[in-house]
Amino acid sequence: MTASAVVNGVGSGMYIPFSLVFFHHVTGLSYAMVGSVLTVAGLGGMALVPFIGTAVDRHGARRMLLLFHAIRFAGFLAYPFADSLGAFAGVALLTVTAERAYAGVQTVLVDEVARGADRDRLQARLRAVGNAGLGAGTLIVSLVVGILGPAGYNGTALANAAAYAVAALLLRAVRPVRESKGEEAADAAAPGYLLVVRDRPFLVLTGANFFNALSYTALSVLFPLSVVSLGGPDVLTGVAFAVNTALCAAAGTYVGHLVRRTGARRTRAAALGSLLFAAGFLTQLALAAARPDSAAVLTAALVGGVVVVTVGELVHSPAADLLAVSAAPTAVRGRYMAVYQLSWSLAKALAPALFTTLLALDGRVPWVFLIGTSLVAAGLLVAVERRLPDSAVRVAPAAERVGVAA
């Protein structure tokens, strides 16, 4: 499972940081058209998420992840030939939906193949190696395009397809733990989404994640815009992304280990991550208020803020994801995670328009907004703790891992 996550990260890293440029060169469509199609595809994909959740409950997370790999394999093979608007929109809808749904379904698979504290270890490791793969993929496409020019994007589209095929082959070795007969019986009578809608503590948890998801989008959307508004060089955007990726890859597993050693409840760990987001955004607020002329000061403040926010990610992500999947009844965890995944999708869809609007008002406003949303998220996580299952909040002792393939 770990090896599959690395290769999946490499495939994603080949295009996600350069998505507009990548698809412009691969399809020949204008930047504006590519951006519009990707936005509509992202929103359209949200309508498919509930069906994905139902499919996960019926067929299992592993089979759905294999399907996502197959869709992206076929999609990236087709992209160089999707030179019309309709063809690009159709392929983009499928591949974007598969990409967005991947993380949530992977968390369900973690719940299926590991038990106790091993779930937290595996989740932290998958995030770390996934980011390592993401960084490697970004480096690969940078080198290829640097040597071959824009024509290199067509080659990387085929390389993306190959990466997802390899990731699927590696994932086939993963064997989920078999549920007990009682749980299987419950699966047969699994209720629909009405149970999720009635679960108010889980909806609060999902709402808190929406606010935190906005914090995650800040690195790719708001930080670059802020650099431009402060008159900084474009290279700082690449530096910020590189720092985030390197820290996630190098320190993800270690930070997760430190958090588990403290015996922190998952709600408290996730809330601490939210507070670290707020602290990182506070440094950016100070930067936007001071507007330093020195490039060295601007760089140091930006990188410092990125480091704090990244540590917040490393503390928040494993705890929050496993808190959500562990709070879901076994029979409907696919549906629960589909609803939870909507908080990510909605944040990603709203972030560009939201942050550009706030930045147009004043360079300090978006950072004040994000500090506020991060504090609200932390408060919600702590407040809902008593209403969540104890087995979800507290990390159980390590259990023997079954079905986990390296």
mmCIF file of C-alpha atoms in Angstrom:
data_model
loop_
_atom_site.group_PDB
_atom_site.id
_atom_site.type_symbol
_atom_site.label_atom_id
_atom_site.label_comp_id
_atom_site.label_asym_id
_atom_site.label_seq_id
_atom_site.Cartn_x
_atom_site.Cartn_y
_atom_site.Cartn_z
ATOM 1 C CA MET A 1 0.000 0.000 0.000
ATOM 2 C CA THR A 2 2.875 2.333 0.792
ATOM 3 C CA ALA A 3 4.593 1.653 -2.538
ATOM 4 C CA SER A 4 1.326 2.279 -4.381
ATOM 5 C CA ALA A 5 0.929 5.628 -2.579
ATOM 6 C CA VAL A 6 4.441 6.690 -3.630
ATOM 7 C CA VAL A 7 3.795 5.954 -7.309
ATOM 8 C CA ASN A 8 0.363 7.596 -7.125
ATOM 9 C CA GLY A 9 2.054 10.700 -5.703
ATOM 10 C CA VAL A 10 4.561 10.740 -8.561
ATOM 11 C CA GLY A 11 1.716 10.683 -11.077
ATOM 12 C CA SER A 12 -0.139 13.500 -9.327
ATOM 13 C CA GLY A 13 3.051 15.540 -8.939
ATOM 14 C CA MET A 14 3.569 15.520 -12.702
ATOM 15 C CA TYR A 15 0.581 17.761 -13.314
ATOM 16 C CA ILE A 16 -1.149 19.158 -10.200
ATOM 17 C CA PRO A 17 1.334 22.012 -9.518
ATOM 18 C CA PHE A 18 1.199 22.991 -13.209
ATOM 19 C CA SER A 19 -2.392 22.021 -14.008
ATOM 20 C CA LEU A 20 -3.337 25.070 -16.112
ATOM 21 C CA VAL A 21 -0.069 25.051 -18.068
ATOM 22 C CA PHE A 22 -0.068 21.258 -18.328
ATOM 23 C CA PHE A 23 -3.552 20.944 -19.799
ATOM 24 C CA HIS A 24 -3.099 24.004 -22.038
ATOM 25 C CA HIS A 25 -0.140 22.381 -23.777
ATOM 26 C CA VAL A 26 -1.577 18.851 -23.795
ATOM 27 C CA THR A 27 -4.997 19.806 -25.230
ATOM 28 C CA GLY A 28 -4.175 23.015 -27.128
ATOM 29 C CA LEU A 29 -7.083 24.867 -25.464
ATOM 30 C CA SER A 30 -6.670 28.388 -24.034
ATOM 31 C CA TYR A 31 -5.738 28.963 -20.395
ATOM 32 C CA ALA A 32 -9.123 30.572 -19.716
ATOM 33 C CA MET A 33 -10.971 27.625 -21.235
ATOM 34 C CA VAL A 34 -8.868 25.087 -19.329
ATOM 35 C CA GLY A 35 -9.446 26.933 -16.054
ATOM 36 C CA SER A 36 -13.197 27.135 -16.631
ATOM 37 C CA VAL A 37 -13.453 23.441 -17.524
ATOM 38 C CA LEU A 38 -11.441 22.357 -14.470
ATOM 39 C CA THR A 39 -13.643 24.492 -12.187
ATOM 40 C CA VAL A 40 -16.865 23.092 -13.664
ATOM 41 C CA ALA A 41 -15.430 19.569 -13.545
ATOM 42 C CA GLY A 42 -14.578 20.010 -9.877
ATOM 43 C CA LEU A 43 -18.104 21.186 -9.067
ATOM 44 C CA GLY A 44 -19.650 18.489 -11.237
ATOM 45 C CA GLY A 45 -17.532 15.875 -9.516
ATOM 46 C CA MET A 46 -19.073 16.870 -6.193
ATOM 47 C CA ALA A 47 -22.418 15.548 -7.475
ATOM 48 C CA LEU A 48 -20.816 12.144 -8.033
ATOM 49 C CA VAL A 49 -19.307 11.871 -4.536
ATOM 50 C CA PRO A 50 -22.463 10.423 -2.890
ATOM 51 C CA PHE A 51 -22.578 7.655 -5.511
ATOM 52 C CA ILE A 52 -18.900 6.926 -4.847
ATOM 53 C CA GLY A 53 -19.634 6.591 -1.132
ATOM 54 C CA THR A 54 -22.386 4.080 -1.812
ATOM 55 C CA ALA A 55 -20.082 2.122 -4.125
ATOM 56 C CA VAL A 56 -17.383 1.988 -1.437
ATOM 57 C CA ASP A 57 -19.876 0.475 1.031
ATOM 58 C CA ARG A 58 -20.971 -2.116 -1.514
ATOM 59 C CA HIS A 59 -17.688 -3.042 -3.173
ATOM 60 C CA GLY A 60 -14.954 -2.004 -0.719
ATOM 61 C CA ALA A 61 -12.350 0.772 -0.735
ATOM 62 C CA ARG A 62 -9.661 -1.277 -2.482
ATOM 63 C CA ARG A 63 -11.811 -1.968 -5.544
ATOM 64 C CA MET A 64 -12.793 1.696 -5.796
ATOM 65 C CA LEU A 65 -9.161 2.826 -5.606
ATOM 66 C CA LEU A 66 -8.312 0.386 -8.382
ATOM 67 C CA LEU A 67 -11.161 1.908 -10.410
ATOM 68 C CA PHE A 68 -9.801 5.424 -9.770
ATOM 69 C CA HIS A 69 -6.381 4.346 -11.017
ATOM 70 C CA ALA A 70 -7.969 2.834 -14.132
ATOM 71 C CA ILE A 71 -9.938 6.024 -14.835
ATOM 72 C CA ARG A 72 -6.837 8.216 -14.519
ATOM 73 C CA PHE A 73 -4.781 5.774 -16.596
ATOM 74 C CA ALA A 74 -7.319 5.979 -19.425
ATOM 75 C CA GLY A 75 -7.807 9.720 -18.930
ATOM 76 C CA PHE A 76 -4.154 10.679 -19.273
ATOM 77 C CA LEU A 77 -3.802 8.452 -22.312
ATOM 78 C CA ALA A 78 -6.751 10.340 -23.832
ATOM 79 C CA TYR A 79 -5.759 13.919 -22.873
ATOM 80 C CA PRO A 80 -3.325 14.477 -25.810
ATOM 81 C CA PHE A 81 -6.192 13.612 -28.190
ATOM 82 C CA ALA A 82 -8.856 15.643 -26.332
ATOM 83 C CA ASP A 83 -8.373 18.790 -28.387
ATOM 84 C CA SER A 84 -12.062 19.765 -28.475
ATOM 85 C CA LEU A 85 -13.927 21.411 -25.621
ATOM 86 C CA GLY A 86 -16.431 18.566 -25.223
ATOM 87 C CA ALA A 87 -13.797 15.846 -25.215
ATOM 88 C CA PHE A 88 -11.635 17.674 -22.676
ATOM 89 C CA ALA A 89 -14.621 18.394 -20.420
ATOM 90 C CA GLY A 90 -15.699 14.743 -20.426
ATOM 91 C CA VAL A 91 -12.230 13.385 -19.650
ATOM 92 C CA ALA A 92 -11.590 16.113 -17.057
ATOM 93 C CA LEU A 93 -14.837 15.341 -15.212
ATOM 94 C CA LEU A 94 -13.837 11.709 -14.745
ATOM 95 C CA THR A 95 -10.175 12.262 -13.876
ATOM 96 C CA VAL A 96 -10.788 15.226 -11.552
ATOM 97 C CA THR A 97 -13.510 13.297 -9.722
ATOM 98 C CA ALA A 98 -11.205 10.288 -9.329
ATOM 99 C CA GLU A 99 -8.368 12.528 -8.102
ATOM 100 C CA ARG A 100 -10.532 14.352 -5.558
ATOM 101 C CA ALA A 101 -12.156 11.176 -4.229
ATOM 102 C CA TYR A 102 -8.888 9.249 -3.913
ATOM 103 C CA ALA A 103 -7.746 10.584 -0.516
ATOM 104 C CA GLY A 104 -11.052 9.942 1.253
ATOM 105 C CA VAL A 105 -11.385 6.395 -0.062
ATOM 106 C CA GLN A 106 -7.734 5.702 0.793
ATOM 107 C CA THR A 107 -8.526 6.613 4.404
ATOM 108 C CA VAL A 108 -11.341 4.045 4.376
ATOM 109 C CA LEU A 109 -8.867 1.450 3.110
ATOM 110 C CA VAL A 110 -6.486 2.327 5.971
ATOM 111 C CA ASP A 111 -9.367 1.591 8.328
ATOM 112 C CA GLU A 112 -9.894 -1.751 6.578
ATOM 113 C CA VAL A 113 -6.286 -2.984 6.642
ATOM 114 C CA ALA A 114 -4.975 -1.796 10.036
ATOM 115 C CA ARG A 115 -6.159 -1.725 13.626
ATOM 116 C CA GLY A 116 -5.487 0.431 16.692
ATOM 117 C CA ALA A 117 -2.504 2.778 16.642
ATOM 118 C CA ASP A 118 -1.303 1.061 13.466
ATOM 119 C CA ARG A 119 -3.997 2.994 11.624
ATOM 120 C CA ASP A 120 -2.469 6.284 12.725
ATOM 121 C CA ARG A 121 1.028 5.113 11.821
ATOM 122 C CA LEU A 122 -0.069 3.937 8.381
ATOM 123 C CA GLN A 123 -2.028 7.138 7.682
ATOM 124 C CA ALA A 124 0.939 9.316 8.640
ATOM 125 C CA ARG A 125 3.299 7.186 6.545
ATOM 126 C CA LEU A 126 1.043 7.303 3.506
ATOM 127 C CA ARG A 127 0.852 11.080 3.710
ATOM 128 C CA ALA A 128 4.637 11.340 4.017
ATOM 129 C CA VAL A 129 5.459 9.016 1.117
ATOM 130 C CA GLY A 130 2.665 10.511 -0.977
ATOM 131 C CA ASN A 131 4.244 13.941 -0.605
ATOM 132 C CA ALA A 132 7.653 12.485 -1.415
ATOM 133 C CA GLY A 133 6.159 11.088 -4.615
ATOM 134 C CA LEU A 134 4.483 14.418 -5.327
ATOM 135 C CA GLY A 135 7.808 16.203 -5.040
ATOM 136 C CA ALA A 136 9.518 13.621 -7.250
ATOM 137 C CA GLY A 137 6.806 13.963 -9.887
ATOM 138 C CA THR A 138 7.130 17.754 -9.848
ATOM 139 C CA LEU A 139 10.900 17.461 -10.280
ATOM 140 C CA ILE A 140 10.510 14.971 -13.146
ATOM 141 C CA VAL A 141 8.137 17.144 -15.149
ATOM 142 C CA SER A 142 10.293 20.227 -14.494
ATOM 143 C CA LEU A 143 13.348 18.439 -15.904
ATOM 144 C CA VAL A 144 11.461 17.000 -18.887
ATOM 145 C CA VAL A 145 9.909 20.337 -19.844
ATOM 146 C CA GLY A 146 13.220 22.090 -19.234
ATOM 147 C CA ILE A 147 14.896 19.784 -21.753
ATOM 148 C CA LEU A 148 12.126 19.268 -24.317
ATOM 149 C CA GLY A 149 10.136 22.469 -23.868
ATOM 150 C CA PRO A 150 6.302 22.527 -23.951
ATOM 151 C CA ALA A 151 6.320 19.387 -26.112
ATOM 152 C CA GLY A 152 7.497 17.507 -23.035
ATOM 153 C CA TYR A 153 4.031 17.807 -21.499
ATOM 154 C CA ASN A 154 2.674 15.233 -23.953
ATOM 155 C CA GLY A 155 5.341 12.792 -22.810
ATOM 156 C CA THR A 156 4.524 13.405 -19.162
ATOM 157 C CA ALA A 157 0.832 12.747 -19.876
ATOM 158 C CA LEU A 158 1.803 9.255 -21.002
ATOM 159 C CA ALA A 159 4.137 8.923 -18.006
ATOM 160 C CA ASN A 160 1.212 9.873 -15.741
ATOM 161 C CA ALA A 161 -0.858 7.080 -17.253
ATOM 162 C CA ALA A 162 1.979 4.612 -16.666
ATOM 163 C CA ALA A 163 2.353 5.772 -13.034
ATOM 164 C CA TYR A 164 -1.306 5.132 -12.278
ATOM 165 C CA ALA A 165 -1.123 1.706 -13.924
ATOM 166 C CA VAL A 166 1.858 0.751 -11.743
ATOM 167 C CA ALA A 167 0.115 2.119 -8.628
ATOM 168 C CA ALA A 168 -2.881 -0.090 -9.402
ATOM 169 C CA LEU A 169 -0.712 -3.185 -9.807
ATOM 170 C CA LEU A 170 0.960 -2.517 -6.450
ATOM 171 C CA LEU A 171 -2.383 -1.941 -4.760
ATOM 172 C CA ARG A 172 -3.625 -5.361 -5.865
ATOM 173 C CA ALA A 173 -1.353 -6.932 -3.226
ATOM 174 C CA VAL A 174 -3.272 -5.218 -0.393
ATOM 175 C CA ARG A 175 -5.707 -7.472 1.442
ATOM 176 C CA PRO A 176 -8.277 -5.794 3.727
ATOM 177 C CA VAL A 177 -9.131 -7.376 7.086
ATOM 178 C CA ARG A 178 -12.296 -9.451 6.916
ATOM 179 C CA GLU A 179 -15.118 -8.055 8.994
ATOM 180 C CA SER A 180 -16.907 -10.151 11.585
ATOM 181 C CA LYS A 181 -20.141 -11.908 10.660
ATOM 182 C CA GLY A 182 -22.084 -9.418 12.712
ATOM 183 C CA GLU A 183 -20.602 -6.528 10.789
ATOM 184 C CA GLU A 184 -21.259 -8.267 7.469
ATOM 185 C CA ALA A 185 -24.873 -8.727 8.471
ATOM 186 C CA ALA A 186 -25.072 -5.054 9.329
ATOM 187 C CA ASP A 187 -23.640 -4.259 5.895
ATOM 188 C CA ALA A 188 -26.482 -6.143 4.237
ATOM 189 C CA ALA A 189 -29.016 -3.894 5.955
ATOM 190 C CA ALA A 190 -26.932 -0.717 5.671
ATOM 191 C CA PRO A 191 -29.075 2.445 5.733
ATOM 192 C CA GLY A 192 -28.555 5.226 3.225
ATOM 193 C CA TYR A 193 -27.426 8.829 3.641
ATOM 194 C CA LEU A 194 -30.301 9.602 6.015
ATOM 195 C CA LEU A 195 -28.239 8.134 8.860
ATOM 196 C CA VAL A 196 -25.353 10.483 8.030
ATOM 197 C CA VAL A 197 -27.622 13.536 7.887
ATOM 198 C CA ARG A 198 -29.041 12.672 11.316
ATOM 199 C CA ASP A 199 -25.585 12.261 12.857
ATOM 200 C CA ARG A 200 -25.122 15.817 14.121
ATOM 201 C CA PRO A 201 -21.717 15.245 15.802
ATOM 202 C CA PHE A 202 -20.335 13.947 12.505
ATOM 203 C CA LEU A 203 -21.784 16.937 10.640
ATOM 204 C CA VAL A 204 -20.053 19.240 13.139
ATOM 205 C CA LEU A 205 -16.838 17.313 12.475
ATOM 206 C CA THR A 206 -17.376 17.799 8.734
ATOM 207 C CA GLY A 207 -18.025 21.513 9.220
ATOM 208 C CA ALA A 208 -14.789 21.871 11.186
ATOM 209 C CA ASN A 209 -12.962 20.113 8.361
ATOM 210 C CA PHE A 210 -14.409 22.560 5.817
ATOM 211 C CA PHE A 211 -12.790 25.429 7.703
ATOM 212 C CA ASN A 212 -9.512 23.539 7.938
ATOM 213 C CA ALA A 213 -9.713 22.597 4.249
ATOM 214 C CA LEU A 214 -9.674 26.311 3.440
ATOM 215 C CA SER A 215 -6.358 26.478 5.302
ATOM 216 C CA TYR A 216 -4.936 23.699 3.130
ATOM 217 C CA THR A 217 -5.945 25.512 -0.066
ATOM 218 C CA ALA A 218 -4.158 28.674 1.086
ATOM 219 C CA LEU A 219 -0.752 27.308 0.095
ATOM 220 C CA SER A 220 -1.666 26.734 -3.540
ATOM 221 C CA VAL A 221 -4.077 29.665 -3.994
ATOM 222 C CA LEU A 222 -3.512 32.474 -1.487
ATOM 223 C CA PHE A 223 0.253 32.341 -0.907
ATOM 224 C CA PRO A 224 1.078 32.909 -4.617
ATOM 225 C CA LEU A 225 -1.448 35.771 -4.825
ATOM 226 C CA SER A 226 -0.018 37.319 -1.677
ATOM 227 C CA VAL A 227 3.527 37.136 -3.056
ATOM 228 C CA VAL A 228 2.414 39.016 -6.171
ATOM 229 C CA SER A 229 0.541 41.654 -4.158
ATOM 230 C CA LEU A 230 3.653 42.260 -2.040
ATOM 231 C CA GLY A 231 5.833 42.653 -5.135
ATOM 232 C CA GLY A 232 7.853 39.507 -4.454
ATOM 233 C CA PRO A 233 9.480 37.400 -7.193
ATOM 234 C CA ASP A 234 7.460 34.554 -8.708
ATOM 235 C CA VAL A 235 10.157 32.079 -7.653
ATOM 236 C CA LEU A 236 8.972 32.432 -4.039
ATOM 237 C CA THR A 237 5.828 30.504 -4.948
ATOM 238 C CA GLY A 238 7.971 27.569 -6.029
ATOM 239 C CA VAL A 239 10.053 27.905 -2.876
ATOM 240 C CA ALA A 240 6.929 27.781 -0.704
ATOM 241 C CA PHE A 241 5.646 24.657 -2.480
ATOM 242 C CA ALA A 242 9.075 22.992 -2.248
ATOM 243 C CA VAL A 243 9.362 23.712 1.498
ATOM 244 C CA ASN A 244 5.881 22.306 2.129
ATOM 245 C CA THR A 245 6.492 19.166 0.094
ATOM 246 C CA ALA A 246 9.942 18.515 1.562
ATOM 247 C CA LEU A 247 8.738 18.904 5.152
ATOM 248 C CA CYS A 248 5.717 16.661 4.580
ATOM 249 C CA ALA A 249 7.929 13.975 3.063
ATOM 250 C CA ALA A 250 10.770 14.200 5.586
ATOM 251 C CA ALA A 251 8.949 14.904 8.835
ATOM 252 C CA GLY A 252 5.436 13.532 8.357
ATOM 253 C CA THR A 253 5.987 10.152 9.981
ATOM 254 C CA TYR A 254 8.114 11.615 12.800
ATOM 255 C CA VAL A 255 5.602 14.339 13.708
ATOM 256 C CA GLY A 256 2.825 11.754 13.735
ATOM 257 C CA HIS A 257 4.937 9.594 16.056
ATOM 258 C CA LEU A 258 5.484 12.514 18.443
ATOM 259 C CA VAL A 259 1.764 13.271 18.567
ATOM 260 C CA ARG A 260 0.919 9.618 19.327
ATOM 261 C CA ARG A 261 3.574 9.477 22.065
ATOM 262 C CA THR A 262 1.810 12.264 23.934
ATOM 263 C CA GLY A 263 -1.341 10.132 24.048
ATOM 264 C CA ALA A 264 -3.315 13.037 22.593
ATOM 265 C CA ARG A 265 -6.903 12.371 21.610
ATOM 266 C CA ARG A 266 -7.500 12.685 17.884
ATOM 267 C CA THR A 267 -9.834 15.625 18.449
ATOM 268 C CA ARG A 268 -7.171 17.487 20.438
ATOM 269 C CA ALA A 269 -4.438 16.698 17.899
ATOM 270 C CA ALA A 270 -6.630 17.955 15.055
ATOM 271 C CA ALA A 271 -7.469 21.088 17.071
ATOM 272 C CA LEU A 272 -3.760 21.692 17.692
ATOM 273 C CA GLY A 273 -3.231 21.518 13.935
ATOM 274 C CA SER A 274 -5.916 24.198 13.519
ATOM 275 C CA LEU A 275 -4.165 26.433 16.045
ATOM 276 C CA LEU A 276 -0.879 25.999 14.182
ATOM 277 C CA PHE A 277 -2.675 27.066 10.993
ATOM 278 C CA ALA A 278 -3.804 30.200 12.798
ATOM 279 C CA ALA A 279 -0.241 30.884 14.006
ATOM 280 C CA GLY A 280 1.160 30.493 10.499
ATOM 281 C CA PHE A 281 -1.470 32.829 9.062
ATOM 282 C CA LEU A 282 -0.696 35.338 11.792
ATOM 283 C CA THR A 283 2.862 35.656 10.453
ATOM 284 C CA GLN A 284 1.432 36.320 6.992
ATOM 285 C CA LEU A 285 -0.920 38.935 8.424
ATOM 286 C CA ALA A 286 2.065 40.696 9.966
ATOM 287 C CA LEU A 287 3.872 40.467 6.625
ATOM 288 C CA ALA A 288 0.901 41.934 4.739
ATOM 289 C CA ALA A 289 0.655 44.764 7.279
ATOM 290 C CA ALA A 290 4.386 45.605 7.276
ATOM 291 C CA ARG A 291 4.947 45.175 3.490
ATOM 292 C CA PRO A 292 8.757 45.035 3.816
ATOM 293 C CA ASP A 293 10.949 46.323 0.988
ATOM 294 C CA SER A 294 13.683 43.800 1.715
ATOM 295 C CA ALA A 295 13.492 40.633 -0.386
ATOM 296 C CA ALA A 296 15.344 38.756 2.364
ATOM 297 C CA VAL A 297 12.761 39.738 4.991
ATOM 298 C CA LEU A 298 9.898 38.863 2.656
ATOM 299 C CA THR A 299 11.419 35.459 1.893
ATOM 300 C CA ALA A 300 12.166 34.665 5.544
ATOM 301 C CA ALA A 301 8.672 35.636 6.690
ATOM 302 C CA LEU A 302 6.994 33.719 3.883
ATOM 303 C CA VAL A 303 9.033 30.551 4.441
ATOM 304 C CA GLY A 304 8.536 30.821 8.207
ATOM 305 C CA GLY A 305 4.780 30.994 7.750
ATOM 306 C CA VAL A 306 4.830 28.032 5.352
ATOM 307 C CA VAL A 307 6.824 25.966 7.852
ATOM 308 C CA VAL A 308 4.331 26.616 10.656
ATOM 309 C CA VAL A 309 1.346 25.874 8.409
ATOM 310 C CA THR A 310 3.023 22.684 7.171
ATOM 311 C CA VAL A 311 3.620 21.458 10.717
ATOM 312 C CA GLY A 312 -0.054 22.189 11.296
ATOM 313 C CA GLU A 313 -0.876 19.928 8.324
ATOM 314 C CA LEU A 314 1.301 17.127 9.694
ATOM 315 C CA VAL A 315 -0.392 17.295 13.099
ATOM 316 C CA HIS A 316 -3.920 17.779 11.785
ATOM 317 C CA SER A 317 -4.208 15.479 8.779
ATOM 318 C CA PRO A 318 -3.695 11.952 10.202
ATOM 319 C CA ALA A 319 -5.723 12.693 13.324
ATOM 320 C CA ALA A 320 -8.627 14.385 11.513
ATOM 321 C CA ASP A 321 -8.948 11.805 8.738
ATOM 322 C CA LEU A 322 -8.901 8.818 11.089
ATOM 323 C CA LEU A 323 -11.213 10.606 13.524
ATOM 324 C CA ALA A 324 -13.770 10.885 10.711
ATOM 325 C CA VAL A 325 -13.519 7.326 9.419
ATOM 326 C CA SER A 326 -13.443 5.859 12.949
ATOM 327 C CA ALA A 327 -16.573 7.823 13.898
ATOM 328 C CA ALA A 328 -18.481 6.215 11.028
ATOM 329 C CA PRO A 329 -20.430 2.960 11.516
ATOM 330 C CA THR A 330 -18.721 0.140 9.617
ATOM 331 C CA ALA A 331 -21.704 -0.532 7.367
ATOM 332 C CA VAL A 332 -21.838 3.016 6.003
ATOM 333 C CA ARG A 333 -18.322 4.370 6.350
ATOM 334 C CA GLY A 334 -18.127 4.872 2.576
ATOM 335 C CA ARG A 335 -21.167 7.144 2.700
ATOM 336 C CA TYR A 336 -19.858 8.928 5.782
ATOM 337 C CA MET A 337 -16.514 9.610 4.125
ATOM 338 C CA ALA A 338 -18.276 10.776 0.968
ATOM 339 C CA VAL A 339 -20.053 13.456 2.994
ATOM 340 C CA TYR A 340 -16.798 14.285 4.758
ATOM 341 C CA GLN A 341 -15.029 14.516 1.378
ATOM 342 C CA LEU A 342 -17.545 17.136 0.253
ATOM 343 C CA SER A 343 -16.025 19.529 2.793
ATOM 344 C CA TRP A 344 -12.704 19.230 0.927
ATOM 345 C CA SER A 345 -14.288 19.563 -2.504
ATOM 346 C CA LEU A 346 -16.362 22.599 -1.526
ATOM 347 C CA ALA A 347 -13.338 24.345 -0.009
ATOM 348 C CA LYS A 348 -11.251 23.722 -3.137
ATOM 349 C CA ALA A 349 -14.057 24.985 -5.357
ATOM 350 C CA LEU A 350 -14.685 28.166 -3.346
ATOM 351 C CA ALA A 351 -11.087 29.065 -2.491
ATOM 352 C CA PRO A 352 -10.007 30.827 -5.742
ATOM 353 C CA ALA A 353 -13.002 33.183 -5.887
ATOM 354 C CA LEU A 354 -13.101 33.674 -2.104
ATOM 355 C CA PHE A 355 -9.424 34.517 -1.683
ATOM 356 C CA THR A 356 -9.197 36.789 -4.724
ATOM 357 C CA THR A 357 -12.263 38.715 -3.508
ATOM 358 C CA LEU A 358 -10.883 39.136 0.003
ATOM 359 C CA LEU A 359 -7.432 40.088 -1.295
ATOM 360 C CA ALA A 360 -8.980 42.774 -3.503
ATOM 361 C CA LEU A 361 -10.441 44.396 -0.379
ATOM 362 C CA ASP A 362 -7.119 44.537 1.456
ATOM 363 C CA GLY A 363 -4.011 42.357 1.619
ATOM 364 C CA ARG A 364 -4.634 41.677 5.291
ATOM 365 C CA VAL A 365 -8.277 40.610 5.050
ATOM 366 C CA PRO A 366 -7.807 37.000 3.793
ATOM 367 C CA TRP A 367 -5.304 36.266 6.562
ATOM 368 C CA VAL A 368 -7.675 37.649 9.224
ATOM 369 C CA PHE A 369 -10.415 35.481 7.712
ATOM 370 C CA LEU A 370 -8.258 32.332 7.804
ATOM 371 C CA ILE A 371 -7.128 32.987 11.377
ATOM 372 C CA GLY A 372 -10.804 33.209 12.325
ATOM 373 C CA THR A 373 -11.821 30.030 10.477
ATOM 374 C CA SER A 374 -8.896 28.117 12.003
ATOM 375 C CA LEU A 375 -9.891 29.156 15.521
ATOM 376 C CA VAL A 376 -13.517 28.229 14.859
ATOM 377 C CA ALA A 377 -12.401 24.808 13.578
ATOM 378 C CA ALA A 378 -10.326 24.201 16.719
ATOM 379 C CA GLY A 379 -13.264 25.181 18.918
ATOM 380 C CA LEU A 380 -15.668 22.884 17.070
ATOM 381 C CA LEU A 381 -13.299 19.911 17.341
ATOM 382 C CA VAL A 382 -12.929 20.314 21.097
ATOM 383 C CA ALA A 383 -16.638 20.991 21.626
ATOM 384 C CA VAL A 384 -17.817 17.907 19.718
ATOM 385 C CA GLU A 385 -15.339 15.553 21.394
ATOM 386 C CA ARG A 386 -17.756 14.263 24.064
ATOM 387 C CA ARG A 387 -20.410 13.442 21.475
ATOM 388 C CA LEU A 388 -18.172 11.255 19.312
ATOM 389 C CA PRO A 389 -17.516 7.544 19.918
ATOM 390 C CA ASP A 390 -14.681 7.024 22.371
ATOM 391 C CA SER A 391 -13.104 4.520 19.980
ATOM 392 C CA ALA A 392 -12.818 7.299 17.395
ATOM 393 C CA VAL A 393 -11.443 9.938 19.768
ATOM 394 C CA ARG A 394 -8.838 7.836 21.572
ATOM 395 C CA VAL A 395 -6.071 5.944 19.783
ATOM 396 C CA ALA A 396 -6.230 2.275 20.728
ATOM 397 C CA PRO A 397 -3.026 0.339 21.463
ATOM 398 C CA ALA A 398 -1.219 -1.028 18.439
ATOM 399 C CA ALA A 399 -2.673 -4.190 16.995
ATOM 400 C CA GLU A 400 -1.214 -6.698 14.635
ATOM 401 C CA ARG A 401 -1.508 -5.353 11.113
ATOM 402 C CA VAL A 402 -3.287 -7.623 8.692
ATOM 403 C CA GLY A 403 -3.304 -7.151 4.944
ATOM 404 C CA VAL A 404 -0.929 -4.171 4.811
ATOM 405 C CA ALA A 405 1.455 -4.421 1.877
ATOM 406 C CA ALA A 406 4.587 -2.292 1.835
#
